[in-house]
Amino acid sequence: MAILTLETATFQERSTSLKRFIVKDAVFKNLTFAAALLVLSILFGVFLSLIIGAWPAFQTFGLEFLTSQSWNPVTEKFGALAPIYGTIVTSLIAMGIAVPVGIGIAIFITELCPPSLRKPIAIAIELLAGIPSIIYGIWGLFVFAPFLQSHVQPAIISLFSGVPFLNDLFAGPPYGIGMFTAGLILAIMVIPFISSISRDVFETTPSVLKESTYALGATTWEVIWNVVLPYSRAGVLGGVMLGLGRALGETMAVTFVIGNAHKIAASIMAPGTTISATIANEFTEAVGDLYTSALIALGFILFVITFIVLAIARYMLSRLEVKTR
Amino acid sequence: MTMYTRRLTKNRIWLGLSMGAAAFGLLWLVLILGTLIWNGVAGLDVTVFTRMTPPPGGTGGLLNPIIGSLIMTVLAILIGTPVGVLAGTYMAEYGRYARLTFIVRFINDILLSAPSIIVGLFIYEIIVVPMGHFSGFAGAIALAVIVIPVVVRTTEDMLLLVPNTMREAAAALGSPRSFLIQRVIYRAARAGIITGILLAVARISGETAPLLFTALNNQFWNVNLNAPMPSLPVVIFQFALSPYEDWQRLAWTGALIITVAVLSLSILARALTAKGVER
């Protein structure tokens, strides 16, 4: 009899604790599920809030917002063409420099560098990506721009002064600040992104492929050009798109050195503006709902552009992950 | 034979160029850190950490923005980490093969590199406008939105590294799923998850753009989360672009402090993963 009550007691204890665990399990599972949904809802929240905020501007200006380059807070006439142009030009300058340099660094680290130096150099390059963008900004404004103004820009301007087309592209005077300087600083910021992803994908090239090409008598460069690069093309492209996404959206570094001029100049030496720099500079000072709305509309355009670029980047990189598995 | 020499020359030129690219990359790191130390150390003394930001022409330090940055960073981590860890747990444990996981991973990766100024606009729309004023709270939420994708990514990666045999062993002992995850899996992946949090701290301590129109700035001592709050990056932005030399000098010092903090955090995070996770 005594044994039986004891057994019932343990049984009851067990079933209550089991029930407790069932509840705990359900709660925890649903919590994690809710958190995962929250991540999704952040993205939709961003889209939705930007659309709502930008609505007055889109309603007032329509498609003209994308094609007009006037930006006049007094008469409340706003067009996004100049910032969009500046964003694209600075990013193109940055990618033009960062893509070859980034891939070059990756080649150096994976194929040429003595193994003992590999890690330190890779970490040093990645530290460049860790430096906050405001540091690039203050350095660009006080150190890099004056240096370009006194040493580099005059030389470039006089070098191309006689050449048709190029003399417009590199027309003076040398301000120091401007789209050229912003593009160069963006290039420095983007290099580590491209080089570290390229390095990762270069390392996935099977050694058998490389070794057999060497055995056929190929030089190191021929192995890189004919085996490593074709094999890792998608991944490198993903890295480049990721870098482009960063360059398009970078704010602080550009804001310091772009010059904030709402005009489209033929010369890349001239001051300009980008979408993010315009928002950073003018948002807190914007008076009137239409002005604020126009700035949010700029933000919406930037978000759409970077979303597309980053989606392509992730698509390229995810295909790669499937391949290496 | 000429063909052969041509190939060799081409080889040498291209390899030389890639070596040059590496030197070019390292050069910038040295130049930036060099000028930063050169300009920042000059103004670095105790008063920087003990006095408030000065009016133009006065003397002072960076105490209030440093405290503001610390408060907002801690708050952002406290808000962002649980969400990130839980979402990462869903992706690696409950929904490892679910369609939702693929979508969340894709979206999360995009959020990870989305322009931070957009986050500032988003928080402005959903918090600053309804509240009617800028606040340290809004700044912390904006930073939390940046923390979440970083933590989600590292948590998922680290949980996936935990061997399945460990899950099976714990399940065979009769432990329920939630118990198994909290007591076994989290412990096994602890170093990795902490690394993710450190990386998130490093990421947000230098963020300026999302704070510009959420936390705004404040020249005075403020620990009230309901009022505009100063932060180190925003003060650097304001001081560097000012015409006053004392302000510019303080901006350099602040820049040095941030960079040292951020770089040592990311090196610490790296050391932690190197030790904690055997690859």
XYZ file of C-alpha atoms in Angstrom, chain A residues 72-309:
238
model
C 15.566 74.545 -53.843
C 14.263 74.532 -50.264
C 12.992 78.130 -50.620
C 10.678 77.529 -53.564
C 10.200 73.910 -52.416
C 11.257 72.438 -55.756
C 13.095 69.171 -55.274
C 14.659 66.746 -57.729
C 16.906 63.795 -57.000
C 19.010 63.737 -60.144
C 22.116 65.457 -58.736
C 22.400 63.221 -55.630
C 21.702 60.090 -57.680
C 24.349 61.155 -60.200
C 26.867 61.842 -57.412
C 26.153 58.502 -55.755
C 26.710 56.608 -58.991
C 29.832 58.534 -60.040
C 31.578 58.231 -56.664
C 30.730 54.526 -56.500
C 32.036 53.961 -60.031
C 35.322 55.697 -59.194
C 35.565 53.596 -56.043
C 34.857 50.311 -57.817
C 37.234 51.174 -60.671
C 40.065 51.281 -58.161
C 38.905 48.813 -55.531
C 38.077 45.871 -57.828
C 41.551 45.417 -59.357
C 43.319 46.250 -56.086
C 41.063 44.005 -53.995
C 41.463 41.058 -56.349
C 45.208 41.735 -56.551
C 45.466 41.597 -52.769
C 43.519 38.324 -52.715
C 45.843 36.849 -55.350
C 48.872 37.975 -53.382
C 47.594 36.457 -50.147
C 46.455 33.115 -51.586
C 49.103 32.436 -54.218
C 52.262 34.428 -53.565
C 52.575 35.306 -49.921
C 54.805 33.154 -47.698
C 52.445 31.129 -45.459
C 53.718 32.702 -42.253
C 52.805 36.194 -43.472
C 49.407 35.186 -44.837
C 47.388 35.639 -41.678
C 48.931 38.926 -40.467
C 48.467 40.575 -43.871
C 44.911 39.303 -44.217
C 44.049 40.608 -40.738
C 45.700 43.969 -41.429
C 43.662 44.415 -44.609
C 40.492 43.438 -42.770
C 41.242 46.003 -40.071
C 40.689 48.599 -42.805
C 37.080 47.421 -42.909
C 36.822 47.741 -39.135
C 37.784 51.415 -39.008
C 34.560 53.418 -38.511
C 33.518 55.507 -41.479
C 33.665 58.737 -39.519
C 37.422 58.187 -39.136
C 37.760 57.997 -42.923
C 35.766 61.211 -43.049
C 37.893 63.227 -40.636
C 41.093 61.839 -42.171
C 39.842 62.589 -45.665
C 38.913 66.146 -44.774
C 42.043 67.162 -42.877
C 44.769 64.999 -44.425
C 43.814 63.437 -47.732
C 41.885 66.283 -49.408
C 44.585 68.955 -48.787
C 47.213 66.519 -50.061
C 45.224 65.838 -53.240
C 44.580 69.537 -53.686
C 48.221 70.552 -53.538
C 49.966 67.545 -55.079
C 47.742 65.259 -57.118
C 44.868 67.210 -58.650
C 46.921 70.010 -60.290
C 49.093 67.382 -61.947
C 46.100 65.414 -63.256
C 44.349 68.563 -64.474
C 47.381 69.813 -66.399
C 48.100 66.321 -67.718
C 44.712 66.044 -69.412
C 44.215 69.720 -70.255
C 44.996 69.211 -73.947
C 43.100 65.988 -74.434
C 39.538 66.299 -75.750
C 36.774 64.843 -73.529
C 39.250 64.038 -70.753
C 39.931 67.749 -70.212
C 36.262 68.177 -69.316
C 36.266 65.127 -67.091
C 39.326 66.352 -65.179
C 38.700 70.098 -65.311
C 39.999 72.369 -62.554
C 40.205 74.196 -60.255
C 41.553 71.723 -57.678
C 39.230 72.095 -54.689
C 40.606 69.133 -52.789
C 37.117 68.108 -51.778
C 34.755 66.762 -54.419
C 33.554 63.621 -56.140
C 37.075 62.470 -57.046
C 38.252 62.581 -53.418
C 35.058 60.913 -52.184
C 35.499 58.152 -54.764
C 39.095 57.532 -53.674
C 38.143 57.290 -50.006
C 35.267 54.949 -50.855
C 37.764 52.820 -52.782
C 39.939 52.439 -49.675
C 36.877 51.489 -47.631
C 35.648 48.917 -50.142
C 38.991 47.195 -50.868
C 38.874 44.932 -47.763
C 35.369 43.681 -48.646
C 36.391 42.619 -52.124
C 39.745 41.204 -51.078
C 38.464 39.118 -48.181
C 35.621 37.534 -50.153
C 37.850 36.958 -53.185
C 40.414 35.340 -50.899
C 37.773 33.011 -49.471
C 36.569 31.911 -52.894
C 40.085 31.583 -54.349
C 40.841 29.143 -51.559
C 37.943 26.940 -52.657
C 39.668 26.178 -55.969
C 40.582 22.472 -55.817
C 44.360 22.019 -55.634
C 44.104 19.164 -58.154
C 43.014 21.625 -60.831
C 45.842 24.004 -60.021
C 48.464 21.280 -59.751
C 47.503 19.701 -63.046
C 47.766 23.074 -64.771
C 51.204 23.613 -63.254
C 52.140 20.134 -64.460
C 51.258 21.196 -67.987
C 53.920 23.890 -67.631
C 51.758 26.916 -66.854
C 53.196 29.930 -65.058
C 51.677 31.075 -61.762
C 49.833 33.868 -63.529
C 48.448 31.488 -66.141
C 47.135 29.240 -63.375
C 45.453 32.212 -61.708
C 44.030 33.618 -64.930
C 42.894 30.355 -66.516
C 41.950 28.233 -63.502
C 41.483 30.160 -60.261
C 39.622 33.185 -61.635
C 37.155 31.288 -63.875
C 36.480 28.825 -61.054
C 35.677 31.559 -58.532
C 34.003 34.047 -60.880
C 30.569 34.002 -59.228
C 32.003 34.465 -55.761
C 34.252 37.344 -56.793
C 31.287 39.000 -58.482
C 29.305 38.563 -55.268
C 32.109 40.255 -53.332
C 32.220 43.099 -55.833
C 28.468 43.644 -55.549
C 28.735 43.596 -51.761
C 31.429 46.270 -51.986
C 29.284 48.269 -54.378
C 26.416 48.101 -51.898
C 28.688 49.552 -49.256
C 29.997 52.281 -51.554
C 26.497 53.349 -52.615
C 25.219 53.699 -49.076
C 28.301 55.001 -47.288
C 27.420 58.212 -45.504
C 29.864 59.822 -43.120
C 33.120 59.471 -45.038
C 31.481 60.950 -48.119
C 29.682 63.731 -46.263
C 33.010 65.132 -45.058
C 34.684 65.363 -48.445
C 32.017 65.597 -51.163
C 31.475 69.355 -50.936
C 27.660 69.222 -50.862
C 26.869 70.991 -54.101
C 23.506 70.185 -55.672
C 24.634 70.300 -59.247
C 25.828 67.948 -61.921
C 29.301 68.973 -63.019
C 31.075 67.489 -66.010
C 34.334 67.395 -64.077
C 34.784 64.694 -61.452
C 37.102 67.087 -59.585
C 34.126 69.334 -58.843
C 32.169 69.239 -55.599
C 28.930 67.274 -55.793
C 26.667 65.416 -53.439
C 25.376 61.916 -52.889
C 22.026 60.679 -51.623
C 23.333 59.734 -48.210
C 25.406 62.914 -47.816
C 22.383 65.057 -48.669
C 20.271 63.304 -46.052
C 23.002 63.501 -43.399
C 23.607 67.198 -44.046
C 20.101 68.517 -44.431
C 17.703 66.283 -42.552
C 17.853 67.935 -39.132
C 17.753 71.368 -40.686
C 14.899 70.638 -43.065
C 11.938 72.907 -42.395
C 8.570 72.110 -43.883
C 6.986 68.754 -44.511
C 7.751 68.710 -48.216
C 11.486 69.220 -47.627
C 11.609 66.377 -45.073
C 9.531 64.202 -47.363
C 11.863 64.873 -50.305
C 14.827 63.761 -48.158
C 13.002 60.588 -47.109
C 12.172 59.987 -50.785
C 15.931 60.170 -51.474
C 16.415 57.582 -48.736
C 13.793 55.353 -50.328
C 15.563 55.535 -53.702
C 18.877 54.675 -52.037
C 17.298 51.743 -50.213
C 15.788 50.344 -53.395
C 19.102 50.638 -55.274
C 21.175 49.049 -52.498
C 18.537 46.364 -51.937
C 18.810 45.264 -55.569
C 22.613 45.350 -55.537
